[in-house]
Short mmCIF file of C-alpha atoms in Angstrom, two decimals:
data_model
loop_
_atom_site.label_atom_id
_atom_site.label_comp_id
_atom_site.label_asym_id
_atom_site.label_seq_id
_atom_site.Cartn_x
_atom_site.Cartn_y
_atom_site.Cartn_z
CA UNK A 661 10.57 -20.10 -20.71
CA UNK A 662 13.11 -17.39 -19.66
CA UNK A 663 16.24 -18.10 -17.34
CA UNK A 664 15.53 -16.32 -13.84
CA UNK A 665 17.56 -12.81 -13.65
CA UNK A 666 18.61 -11.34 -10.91
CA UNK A 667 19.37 -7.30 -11.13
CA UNK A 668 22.37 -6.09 -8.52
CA UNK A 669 23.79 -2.40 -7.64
CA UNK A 670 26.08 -0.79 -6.34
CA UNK A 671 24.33 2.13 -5.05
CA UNK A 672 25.61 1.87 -1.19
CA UNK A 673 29.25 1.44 -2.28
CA UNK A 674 28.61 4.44 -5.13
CA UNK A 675 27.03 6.55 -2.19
CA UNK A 676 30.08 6.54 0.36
CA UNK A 677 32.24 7.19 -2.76
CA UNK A 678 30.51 10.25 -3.09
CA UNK A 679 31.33 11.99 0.28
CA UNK A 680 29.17 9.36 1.89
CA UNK A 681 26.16 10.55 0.46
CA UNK A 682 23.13 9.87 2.69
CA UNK A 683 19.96 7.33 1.84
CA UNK A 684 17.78 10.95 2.54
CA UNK A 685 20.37 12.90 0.14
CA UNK A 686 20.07 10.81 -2.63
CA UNK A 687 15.88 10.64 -2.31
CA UNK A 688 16.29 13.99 -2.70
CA UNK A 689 18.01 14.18 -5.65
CA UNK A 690 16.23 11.64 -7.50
CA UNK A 691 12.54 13.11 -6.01
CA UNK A 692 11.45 9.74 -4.35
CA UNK A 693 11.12 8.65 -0.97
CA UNK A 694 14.11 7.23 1.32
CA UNK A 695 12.21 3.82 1.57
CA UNK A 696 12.58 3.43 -2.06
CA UNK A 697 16.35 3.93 -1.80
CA UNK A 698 16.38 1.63 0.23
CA UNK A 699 14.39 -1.23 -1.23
CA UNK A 700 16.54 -0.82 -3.97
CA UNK A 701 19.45 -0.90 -2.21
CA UNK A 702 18.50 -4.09 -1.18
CA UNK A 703 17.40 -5.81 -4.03
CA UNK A 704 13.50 -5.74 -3.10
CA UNK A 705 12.67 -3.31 -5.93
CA UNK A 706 13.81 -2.86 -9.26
CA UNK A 707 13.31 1.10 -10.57
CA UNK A 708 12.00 2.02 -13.99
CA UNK A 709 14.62 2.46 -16.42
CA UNK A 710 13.94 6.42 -16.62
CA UNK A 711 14.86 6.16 -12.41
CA UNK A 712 18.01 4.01 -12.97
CA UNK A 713 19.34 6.61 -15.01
CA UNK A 714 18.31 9.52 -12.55
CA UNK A 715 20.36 7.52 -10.07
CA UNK A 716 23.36 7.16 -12.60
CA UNK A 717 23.29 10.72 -13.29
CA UNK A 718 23.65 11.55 -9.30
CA UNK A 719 26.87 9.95 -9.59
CA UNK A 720 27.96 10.79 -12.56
CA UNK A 721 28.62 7.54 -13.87
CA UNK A 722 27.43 4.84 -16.70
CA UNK A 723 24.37 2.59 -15.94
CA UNK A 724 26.08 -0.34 -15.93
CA UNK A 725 28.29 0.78 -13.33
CA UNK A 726 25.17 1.32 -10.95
CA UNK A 727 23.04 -1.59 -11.69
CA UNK A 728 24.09 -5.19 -12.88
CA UNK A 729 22.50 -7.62 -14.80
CA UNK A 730 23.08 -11.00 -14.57
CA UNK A 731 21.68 -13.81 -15.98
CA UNK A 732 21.75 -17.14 -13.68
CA UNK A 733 23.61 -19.93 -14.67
CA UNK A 734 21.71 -23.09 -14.06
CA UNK B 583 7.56 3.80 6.51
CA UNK B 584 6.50 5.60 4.06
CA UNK B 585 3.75 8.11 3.99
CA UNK B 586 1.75 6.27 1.62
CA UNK B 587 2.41 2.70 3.82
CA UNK B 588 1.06 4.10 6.68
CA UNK B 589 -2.29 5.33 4.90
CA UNK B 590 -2.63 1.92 4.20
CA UNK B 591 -2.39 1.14 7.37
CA UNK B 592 -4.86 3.65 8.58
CA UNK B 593 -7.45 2.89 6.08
CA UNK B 594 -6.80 -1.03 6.90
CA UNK B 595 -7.61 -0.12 10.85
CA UNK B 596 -10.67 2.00 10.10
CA UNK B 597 -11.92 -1.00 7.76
CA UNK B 598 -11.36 -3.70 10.25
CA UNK B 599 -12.77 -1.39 13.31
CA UNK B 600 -15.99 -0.29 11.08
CA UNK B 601 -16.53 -3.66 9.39
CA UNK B 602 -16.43 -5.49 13.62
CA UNK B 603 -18.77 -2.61 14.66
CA UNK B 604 -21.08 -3.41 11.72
CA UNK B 605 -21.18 -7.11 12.35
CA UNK B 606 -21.67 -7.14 15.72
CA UNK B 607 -24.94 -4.83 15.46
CA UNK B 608 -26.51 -5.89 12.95
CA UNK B 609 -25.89 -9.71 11.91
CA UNK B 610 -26.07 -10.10 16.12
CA UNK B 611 -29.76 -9.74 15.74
CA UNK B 612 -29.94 -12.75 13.89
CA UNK B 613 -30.43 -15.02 16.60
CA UNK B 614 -33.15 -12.95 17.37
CA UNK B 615 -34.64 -11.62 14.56
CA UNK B 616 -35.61 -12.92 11.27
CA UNK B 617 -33.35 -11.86 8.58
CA UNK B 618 -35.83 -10.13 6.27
CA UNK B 619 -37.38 -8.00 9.29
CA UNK B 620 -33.90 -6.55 10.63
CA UNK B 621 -33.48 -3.01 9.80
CA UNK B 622 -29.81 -3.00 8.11
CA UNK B 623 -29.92 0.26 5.90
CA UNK B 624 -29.21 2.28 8.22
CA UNK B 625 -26.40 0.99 10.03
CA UNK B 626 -25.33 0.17 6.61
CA UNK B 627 -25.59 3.75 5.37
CA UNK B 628 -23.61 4.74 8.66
CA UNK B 629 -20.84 2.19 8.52
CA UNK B 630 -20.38 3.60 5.00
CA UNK B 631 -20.11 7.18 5.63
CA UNK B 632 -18.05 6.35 9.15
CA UNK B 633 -15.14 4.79 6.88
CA UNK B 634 -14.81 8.06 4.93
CA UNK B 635 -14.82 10.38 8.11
CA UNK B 636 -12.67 7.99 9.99
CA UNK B 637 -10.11 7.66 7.61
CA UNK B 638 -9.92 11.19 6.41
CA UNK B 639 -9.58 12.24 10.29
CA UNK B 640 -7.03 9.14 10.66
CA UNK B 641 -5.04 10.42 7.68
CA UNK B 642 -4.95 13.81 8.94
CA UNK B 643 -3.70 12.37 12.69
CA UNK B 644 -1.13 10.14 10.85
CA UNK B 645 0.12 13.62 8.70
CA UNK B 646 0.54 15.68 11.82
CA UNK B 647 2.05 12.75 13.80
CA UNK B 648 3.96 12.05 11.16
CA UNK B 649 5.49 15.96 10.70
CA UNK B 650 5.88 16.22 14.60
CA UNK B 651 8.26 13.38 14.68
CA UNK B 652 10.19 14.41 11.24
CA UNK B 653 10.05 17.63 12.89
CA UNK B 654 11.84 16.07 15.92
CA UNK B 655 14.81 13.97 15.02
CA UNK B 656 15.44 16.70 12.16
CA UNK B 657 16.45 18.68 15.37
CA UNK B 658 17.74 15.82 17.18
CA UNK B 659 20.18 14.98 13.84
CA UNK B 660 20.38 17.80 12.51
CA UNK B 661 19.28 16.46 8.94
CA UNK B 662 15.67 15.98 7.15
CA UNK B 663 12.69 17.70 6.80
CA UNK B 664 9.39 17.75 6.86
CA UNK B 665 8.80 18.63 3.28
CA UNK B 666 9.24 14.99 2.06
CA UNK B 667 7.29 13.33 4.37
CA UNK B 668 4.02 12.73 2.11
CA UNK B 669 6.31 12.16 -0.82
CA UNK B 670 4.99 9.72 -3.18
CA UNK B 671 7.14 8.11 -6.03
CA UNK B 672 6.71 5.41 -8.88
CA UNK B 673 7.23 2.10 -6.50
CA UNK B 674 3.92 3.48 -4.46
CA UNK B 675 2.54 3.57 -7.59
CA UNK B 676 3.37 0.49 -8.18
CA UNK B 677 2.30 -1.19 -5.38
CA UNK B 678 -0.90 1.03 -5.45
CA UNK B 679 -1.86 -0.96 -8.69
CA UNK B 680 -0.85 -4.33 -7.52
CA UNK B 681 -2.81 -4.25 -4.81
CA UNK B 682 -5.95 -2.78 -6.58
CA UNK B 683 -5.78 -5.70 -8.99
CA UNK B 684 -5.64 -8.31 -5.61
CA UNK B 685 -8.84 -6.24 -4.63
CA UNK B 686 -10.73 -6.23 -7.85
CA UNK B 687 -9.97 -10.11 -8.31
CA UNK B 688 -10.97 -10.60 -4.48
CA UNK B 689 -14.19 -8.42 -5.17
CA UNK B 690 -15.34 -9.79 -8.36
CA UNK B 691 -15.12 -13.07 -6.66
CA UNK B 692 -17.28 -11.96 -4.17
CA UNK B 693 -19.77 -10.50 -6.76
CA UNK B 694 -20.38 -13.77 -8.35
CA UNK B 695 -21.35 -14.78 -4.71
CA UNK B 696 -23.88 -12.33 -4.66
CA UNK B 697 -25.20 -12.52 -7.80
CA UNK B 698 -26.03 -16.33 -6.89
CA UNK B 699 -27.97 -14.90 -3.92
CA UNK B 700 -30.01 -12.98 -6.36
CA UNK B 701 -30.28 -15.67 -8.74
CA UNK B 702 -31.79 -17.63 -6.17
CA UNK B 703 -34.13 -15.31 -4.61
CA UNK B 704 -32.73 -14.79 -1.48
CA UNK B 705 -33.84 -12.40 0.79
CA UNK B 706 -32.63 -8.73 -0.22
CA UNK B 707 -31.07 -8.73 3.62
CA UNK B 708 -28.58 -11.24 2.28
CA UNK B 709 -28.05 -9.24 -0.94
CA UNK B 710 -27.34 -6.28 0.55
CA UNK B 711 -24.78 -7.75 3.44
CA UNK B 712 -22.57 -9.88 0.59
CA UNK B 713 -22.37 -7.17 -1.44
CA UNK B 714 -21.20 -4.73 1.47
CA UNK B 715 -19.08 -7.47 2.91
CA UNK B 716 -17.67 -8.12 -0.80
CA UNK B 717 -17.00 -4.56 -0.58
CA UNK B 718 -14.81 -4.67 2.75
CA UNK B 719 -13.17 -7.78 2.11
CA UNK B 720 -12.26 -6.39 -1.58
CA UNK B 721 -10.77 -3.53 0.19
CA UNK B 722 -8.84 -5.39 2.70
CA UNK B 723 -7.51 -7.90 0.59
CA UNK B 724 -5.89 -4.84 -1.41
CA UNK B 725 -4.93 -3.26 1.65
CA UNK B 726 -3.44 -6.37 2.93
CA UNK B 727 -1.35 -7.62 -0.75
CA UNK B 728 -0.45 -3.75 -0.65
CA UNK B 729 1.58 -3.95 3.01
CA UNK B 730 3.05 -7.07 2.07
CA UNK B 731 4.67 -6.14 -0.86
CA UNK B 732 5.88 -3.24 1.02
CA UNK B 733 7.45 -4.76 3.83
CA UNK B 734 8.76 -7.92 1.49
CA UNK B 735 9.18 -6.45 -1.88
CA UNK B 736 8.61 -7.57 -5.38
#
């Protein structure tokens, strides 16, 4: 039986990096709805991998640097 | 909320308001009435094709509601607009197929029901009702698993 995982972003912190970039703004760029920004933003979705990488690519930056994977320590 | 969360909500509603209607009128003539002698098909037949009017009409209401007020605070802020407002992405998807699968085990639950009803030679009145109300249920269960996920997440 697997360890639980928990998968963590940066997206809010990556967004006002980029000339505080709104939740609507980056729907837009990634063709999905704000609500879905926002779920992710909060940790209550976790986007396909083809997504994560459409989010990556708004901000120019590695994967890793957008979402973080880490496996729980029991 | 997004456009696809509030058709869920709409077709919810309609289900709920049709499915009270329905129950009220017809199994309300069973203190009355013996089961096998109330006429059911038609109300039946009515409920049915009520659902589809009433939530195409609802989803059309919702749209237009839905672009006046985009529409609105796009003016107000300055930002928005209503050309994303029935956007639909891969988490609606997702939650599209998580609640059909809450549905279809909720429905073929109720299917057994009714096939035990035929097995035991109940009265086609009976048949007819668990099967519609296996239907309805089926449908809001889905409905139901479908807001929840969207509200709490998965």
């Amino acid at each position: 039986m697997g360890k639980p995982t928990r998968i963590s972003n940066s997206i809010r912190s990556l967004r006002f990096a980029a000339d505080e970039m709104t939740q609507a703004e980056l729907a837009d760029r990634v063709h999905v709805t704000r609500q879905t920004i926002i779920a992710i933003e909060q940790g209550r979705y976790s986007p396909s991998l083809e997504m994560a990488f459409q989010i990556a690519c708004v901000f120019a930056v590695p994967l890793d640097e957008v979402f973080h994977y880490e496996e729980e320590k029991s | 909320m997004s456009f696809e969360e509030k058709s869920t909500w709409v077709s919810m509603v309609v289900s709920v308001l049709v499915l009270s209607a329905y129950s009220m009128f017809v199994l309300g003539q069973l203190q009355s009435v013996p089961a096998a002698q109330i006429a059911y098909q038609r109300p039946m037949l009515i409920a049915v094709g009520a659902i589809i009017v009433m939530t195409i009409v609802g989803t059309i209401l919702m749209s237009i509601g839905t672009a006046v007020s985009a529409e609105i605070s796009a003016k107000i802020s300055g930002g928005g607009s209503v050309a994303e407002i029935d956007r639909k992405d891969e988490r609606d998807d997702d939650i599209n197929r998580r609640g059909e699968l809450v549905g279809y085990y909720v429905s073929s639950a109720g299917a057994l029901g009714v096939l035990a009803l035929a097995m035991l030679r109940y009265d086609q009145f009976w048949i007819a009702n668990a099967l519609y109300l296996t239907f309805m249920v089926g449908g809001l269960a889905s409905a139901t698993a479908k807001l929840i996920v969207y509200r709490r997440g998965f």
